[in-house]
Short mmCIF file of C-alpha atoms in Angstrom, two decimals:
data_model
loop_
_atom_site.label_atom_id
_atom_site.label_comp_id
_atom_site.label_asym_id
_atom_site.label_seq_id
_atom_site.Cartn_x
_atom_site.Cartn_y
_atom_site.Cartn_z
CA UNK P 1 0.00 0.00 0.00
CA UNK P 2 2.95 2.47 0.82
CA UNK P 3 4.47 1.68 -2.30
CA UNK P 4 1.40 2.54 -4.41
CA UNK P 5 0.40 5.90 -2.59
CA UNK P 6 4.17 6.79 -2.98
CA UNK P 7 3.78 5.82 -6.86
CA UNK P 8 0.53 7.26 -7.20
CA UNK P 9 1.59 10.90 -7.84
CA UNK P 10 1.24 13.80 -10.21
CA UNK P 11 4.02 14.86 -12.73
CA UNK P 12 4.79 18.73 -12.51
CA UNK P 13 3.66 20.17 -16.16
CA UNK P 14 6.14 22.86 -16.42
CA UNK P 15 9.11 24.14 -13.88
CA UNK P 16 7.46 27.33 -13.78
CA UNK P 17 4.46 26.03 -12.01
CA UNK P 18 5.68 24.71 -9.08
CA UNK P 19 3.04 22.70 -6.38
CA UNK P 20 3.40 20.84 -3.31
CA UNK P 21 2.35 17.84 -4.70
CA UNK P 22 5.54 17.98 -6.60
CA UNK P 23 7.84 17.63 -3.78
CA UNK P 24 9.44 14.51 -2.73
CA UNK P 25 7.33 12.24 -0.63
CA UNK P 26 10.02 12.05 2.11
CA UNK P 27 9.53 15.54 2.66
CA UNK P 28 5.33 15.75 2.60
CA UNK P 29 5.36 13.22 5.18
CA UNK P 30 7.78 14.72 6.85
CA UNK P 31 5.97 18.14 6.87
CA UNK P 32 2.48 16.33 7.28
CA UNK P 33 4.18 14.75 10.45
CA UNK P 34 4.10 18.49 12.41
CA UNK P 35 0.56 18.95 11.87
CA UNK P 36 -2.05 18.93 14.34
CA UNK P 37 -4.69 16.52 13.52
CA UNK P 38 -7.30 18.98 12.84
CA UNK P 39 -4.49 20.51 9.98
CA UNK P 40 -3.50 17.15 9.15
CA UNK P 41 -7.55 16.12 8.02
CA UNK P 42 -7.80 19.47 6.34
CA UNK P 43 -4.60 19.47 4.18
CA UNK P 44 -6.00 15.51 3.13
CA UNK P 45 -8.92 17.16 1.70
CA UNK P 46 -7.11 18.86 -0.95
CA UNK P 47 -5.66 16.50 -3.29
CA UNK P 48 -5.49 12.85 -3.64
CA UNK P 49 -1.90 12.89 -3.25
CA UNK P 50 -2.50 14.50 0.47
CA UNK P 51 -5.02 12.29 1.26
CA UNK P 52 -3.36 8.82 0.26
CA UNK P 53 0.04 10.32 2.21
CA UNK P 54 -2.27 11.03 5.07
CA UNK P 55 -3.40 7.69 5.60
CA UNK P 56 0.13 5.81 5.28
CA UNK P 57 1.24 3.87 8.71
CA UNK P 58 4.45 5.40 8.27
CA UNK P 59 3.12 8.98 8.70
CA UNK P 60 1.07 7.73 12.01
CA UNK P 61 4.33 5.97 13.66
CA UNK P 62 6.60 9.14 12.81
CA UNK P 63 3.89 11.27 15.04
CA UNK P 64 3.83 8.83 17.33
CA UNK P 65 7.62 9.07 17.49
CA UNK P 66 7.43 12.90 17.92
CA UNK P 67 4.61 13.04 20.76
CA UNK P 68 6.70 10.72 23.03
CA UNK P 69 9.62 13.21 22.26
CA UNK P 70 7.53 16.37 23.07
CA UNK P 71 5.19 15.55 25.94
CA UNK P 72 7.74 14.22 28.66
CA UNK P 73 9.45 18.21 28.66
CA UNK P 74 5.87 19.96 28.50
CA UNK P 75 4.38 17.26 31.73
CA UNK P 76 7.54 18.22 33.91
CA UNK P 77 7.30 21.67 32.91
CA UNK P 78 7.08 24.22 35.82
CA UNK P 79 4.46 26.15 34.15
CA UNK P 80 2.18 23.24 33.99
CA UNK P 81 -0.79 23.68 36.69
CA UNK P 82 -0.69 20.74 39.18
CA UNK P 83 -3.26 18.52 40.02
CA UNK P 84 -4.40 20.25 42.73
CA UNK P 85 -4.90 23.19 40.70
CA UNK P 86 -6.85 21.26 38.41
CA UNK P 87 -9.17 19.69 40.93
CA UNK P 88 -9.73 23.08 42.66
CA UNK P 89 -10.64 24.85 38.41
CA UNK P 90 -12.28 21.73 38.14
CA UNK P 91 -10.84 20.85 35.38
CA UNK P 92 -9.84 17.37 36.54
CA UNK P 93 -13.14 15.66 38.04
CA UNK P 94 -12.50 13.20 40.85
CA UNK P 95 -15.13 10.79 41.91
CA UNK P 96 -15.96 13.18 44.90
CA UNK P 97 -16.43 15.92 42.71
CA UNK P 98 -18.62 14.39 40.79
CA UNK P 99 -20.87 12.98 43.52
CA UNK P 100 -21.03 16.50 44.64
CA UNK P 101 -22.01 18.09 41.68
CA UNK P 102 -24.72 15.40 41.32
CA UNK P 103 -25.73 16.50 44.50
CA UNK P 104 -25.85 19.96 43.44
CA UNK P 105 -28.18 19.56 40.72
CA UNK P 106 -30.58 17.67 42.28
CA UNK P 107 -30.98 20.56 45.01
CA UNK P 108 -31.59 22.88 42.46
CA UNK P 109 -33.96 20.43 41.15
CA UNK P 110 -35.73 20.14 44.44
CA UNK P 111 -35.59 23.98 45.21
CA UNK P 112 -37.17 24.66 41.64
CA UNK P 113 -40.11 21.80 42.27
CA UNK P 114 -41.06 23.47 45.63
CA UNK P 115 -41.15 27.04 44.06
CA UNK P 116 -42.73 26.09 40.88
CA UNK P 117 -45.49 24.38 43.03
CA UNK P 118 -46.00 27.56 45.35
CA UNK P 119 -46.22 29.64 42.07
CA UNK P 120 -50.08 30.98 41.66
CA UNK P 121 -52.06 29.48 38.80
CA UNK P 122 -52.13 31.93 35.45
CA UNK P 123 -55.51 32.65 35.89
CA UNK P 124 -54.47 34.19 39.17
CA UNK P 125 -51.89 35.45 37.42
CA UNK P 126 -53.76 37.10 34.56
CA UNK P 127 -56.39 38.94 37.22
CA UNK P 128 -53.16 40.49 38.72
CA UNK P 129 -52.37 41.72 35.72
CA UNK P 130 -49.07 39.64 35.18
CA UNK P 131 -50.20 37.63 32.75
CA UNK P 132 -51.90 39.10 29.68
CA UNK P 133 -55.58 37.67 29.66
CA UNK P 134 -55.21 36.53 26.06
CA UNK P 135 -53.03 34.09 27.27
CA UNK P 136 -55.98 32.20 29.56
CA UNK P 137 -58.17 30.19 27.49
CA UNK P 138 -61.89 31.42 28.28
CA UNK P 139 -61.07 34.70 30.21
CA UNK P 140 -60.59 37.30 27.29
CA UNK P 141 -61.01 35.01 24.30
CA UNK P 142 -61.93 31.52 23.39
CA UNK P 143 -58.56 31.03 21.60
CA UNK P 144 -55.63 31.30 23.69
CA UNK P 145 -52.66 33.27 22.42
CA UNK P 146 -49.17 33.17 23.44
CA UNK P 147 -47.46 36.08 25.51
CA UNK P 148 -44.95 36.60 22.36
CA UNK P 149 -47.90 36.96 20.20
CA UNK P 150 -50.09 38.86 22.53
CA UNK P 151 -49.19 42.55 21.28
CA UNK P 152 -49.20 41.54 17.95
CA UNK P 153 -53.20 40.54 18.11
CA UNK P 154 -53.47 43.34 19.64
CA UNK P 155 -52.04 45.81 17.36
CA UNK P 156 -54.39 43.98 14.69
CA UNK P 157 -57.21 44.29 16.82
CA UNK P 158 -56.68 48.28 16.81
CA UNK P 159 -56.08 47.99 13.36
CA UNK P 160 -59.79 46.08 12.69
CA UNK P 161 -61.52 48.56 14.44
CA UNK P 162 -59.68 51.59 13.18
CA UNK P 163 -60.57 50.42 9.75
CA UNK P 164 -64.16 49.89 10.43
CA UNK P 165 -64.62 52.95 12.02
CA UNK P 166 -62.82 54.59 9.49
CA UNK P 167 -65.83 53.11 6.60
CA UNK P 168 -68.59 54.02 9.01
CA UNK P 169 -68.01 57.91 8.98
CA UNK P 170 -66.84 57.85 5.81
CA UNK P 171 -70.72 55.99 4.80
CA UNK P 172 -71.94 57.98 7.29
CA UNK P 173 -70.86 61.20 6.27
CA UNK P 174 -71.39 60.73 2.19
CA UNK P 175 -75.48 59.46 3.90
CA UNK P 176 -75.42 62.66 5.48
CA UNK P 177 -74.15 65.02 1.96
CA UNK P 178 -76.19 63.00 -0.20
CA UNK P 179 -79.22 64.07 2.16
CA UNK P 180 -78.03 67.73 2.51
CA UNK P 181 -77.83 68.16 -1.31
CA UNK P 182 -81.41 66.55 -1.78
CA UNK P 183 -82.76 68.87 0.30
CA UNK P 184 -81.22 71.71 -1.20
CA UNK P 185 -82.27 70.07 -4.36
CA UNK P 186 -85.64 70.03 -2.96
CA UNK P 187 -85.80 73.60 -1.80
CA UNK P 188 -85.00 75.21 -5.36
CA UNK P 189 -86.99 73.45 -7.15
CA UNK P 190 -89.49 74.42 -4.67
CA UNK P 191 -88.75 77.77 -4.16
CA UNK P 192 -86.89 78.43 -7.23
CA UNK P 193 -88.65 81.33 -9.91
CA UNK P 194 -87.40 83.09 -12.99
CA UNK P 195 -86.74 81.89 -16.39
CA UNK P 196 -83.17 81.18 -15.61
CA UNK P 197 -83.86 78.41 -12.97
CA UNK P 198 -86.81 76.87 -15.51
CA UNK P 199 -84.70 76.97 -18.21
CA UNK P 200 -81.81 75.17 -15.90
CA UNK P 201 -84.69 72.29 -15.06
CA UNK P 202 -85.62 72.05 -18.68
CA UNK P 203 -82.13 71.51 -20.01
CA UNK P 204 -81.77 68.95 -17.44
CA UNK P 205 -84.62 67.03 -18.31
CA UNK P 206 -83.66 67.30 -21.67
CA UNK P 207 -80.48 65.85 -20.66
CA UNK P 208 -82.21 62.65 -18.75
CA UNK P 209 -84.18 61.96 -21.60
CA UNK P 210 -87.33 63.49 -19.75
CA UNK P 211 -90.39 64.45 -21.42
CA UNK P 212 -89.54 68.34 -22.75
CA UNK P 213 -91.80 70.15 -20.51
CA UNK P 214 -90.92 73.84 -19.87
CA UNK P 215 -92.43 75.50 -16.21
#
């Protein structure tokens, strides 16, 4: 298998296009063996070559190789937090710890049960006014709303009604003209004399398609 990835590689088209890929194997893997492991799986994304170099056993004993070089001066090293430290950032759990922080949680657990329980009920809630009574089915509405959505129904409530009253004058008030210029209407033909008023009704008529009666 190491023979074939090591076979298995691109030939540089021209010298003045240099790549990675055309460097010796010796030296990827040698360059591939510095990596972290989260570098080392992204730089085996990027070709075949990478990827096929990446797997070899060779590569994985040559890191080994380096880690047991590097870790034995960076565990002695004075700048390295003890144990104690750790246990006390709790950063390293002991079994104690653990059992305490179990303990912990179920306190909080049974301090959260007894509160929720002595909490009121919403309705009570909604008559103090905490709750918004949209949010209690049967109190302000059959449907219940959510709090979140509570101010939104609202403004489309206003909305509704602005609209509505909004077409009533507006009926209300063209009712009201309509009647105003009737009566005026009314009152010159009533009242109205002179041959400049008949001759105004008798155009009109004329107009209408009216029999052509003049007076």
């Amino acid at each position: 298998m190491e023979s074939r990835a090591l076979a298995l590689r691109p030939r540089c088209a021209t010298v003045h296009a240099p790549s990675l890929e055309c460097l010796p194997n010796e030296l990827l893997l040698l360059v591939l063996s510095h990596l972290d492991v989260d570098d080392l799986l992204s730089t085996s994304r990027t070709s075949h070559l990478l990827r096929r170099l990446s797997l070899l056993p060779i590569l994985h004993a040559l890191r080994l190789r380096r880690a047991r070089l590097l870790l034995p001066p960076l565990l002695s090293s004075p700048s390295r937090p003890s144990r104690a430290d750790l246990i006390a950032r709790q950063v390293f759990l002991t079994p104690t710890s653990l059992i305490s922080r179990r303990l912990a949680r179920n306190l909080v657990s049974i301090r959260l049960a007894r509160r929720l329980a002595a909490r009121p009920d919403p309705h009570a809630l909604a008559l103090r006014a905490v709750l918004p009574r949209e949010c209690i089915p049967g109190l302000a509405s059959p449907v219940c709303v959510a709090p979140a959505l509570v101010a939104s129904r609202r403004a489309v409530e206003r909305a509704r009604i602005h609209n509505h009253l909004k077409r009533w004058v507006e009926a209300h008030w063209q009712h009201r003209v309509d009647e105003h210029a009737k009566s005026v209407a009314r009152a010159d033909e009533t009242l109205g004399t002179g041959r400049v008023w008949r001759l105004t009704r008798y155009w009109e008529r004329v107009a209408k398609g009216e029999p052509r009666i003049l007076g």
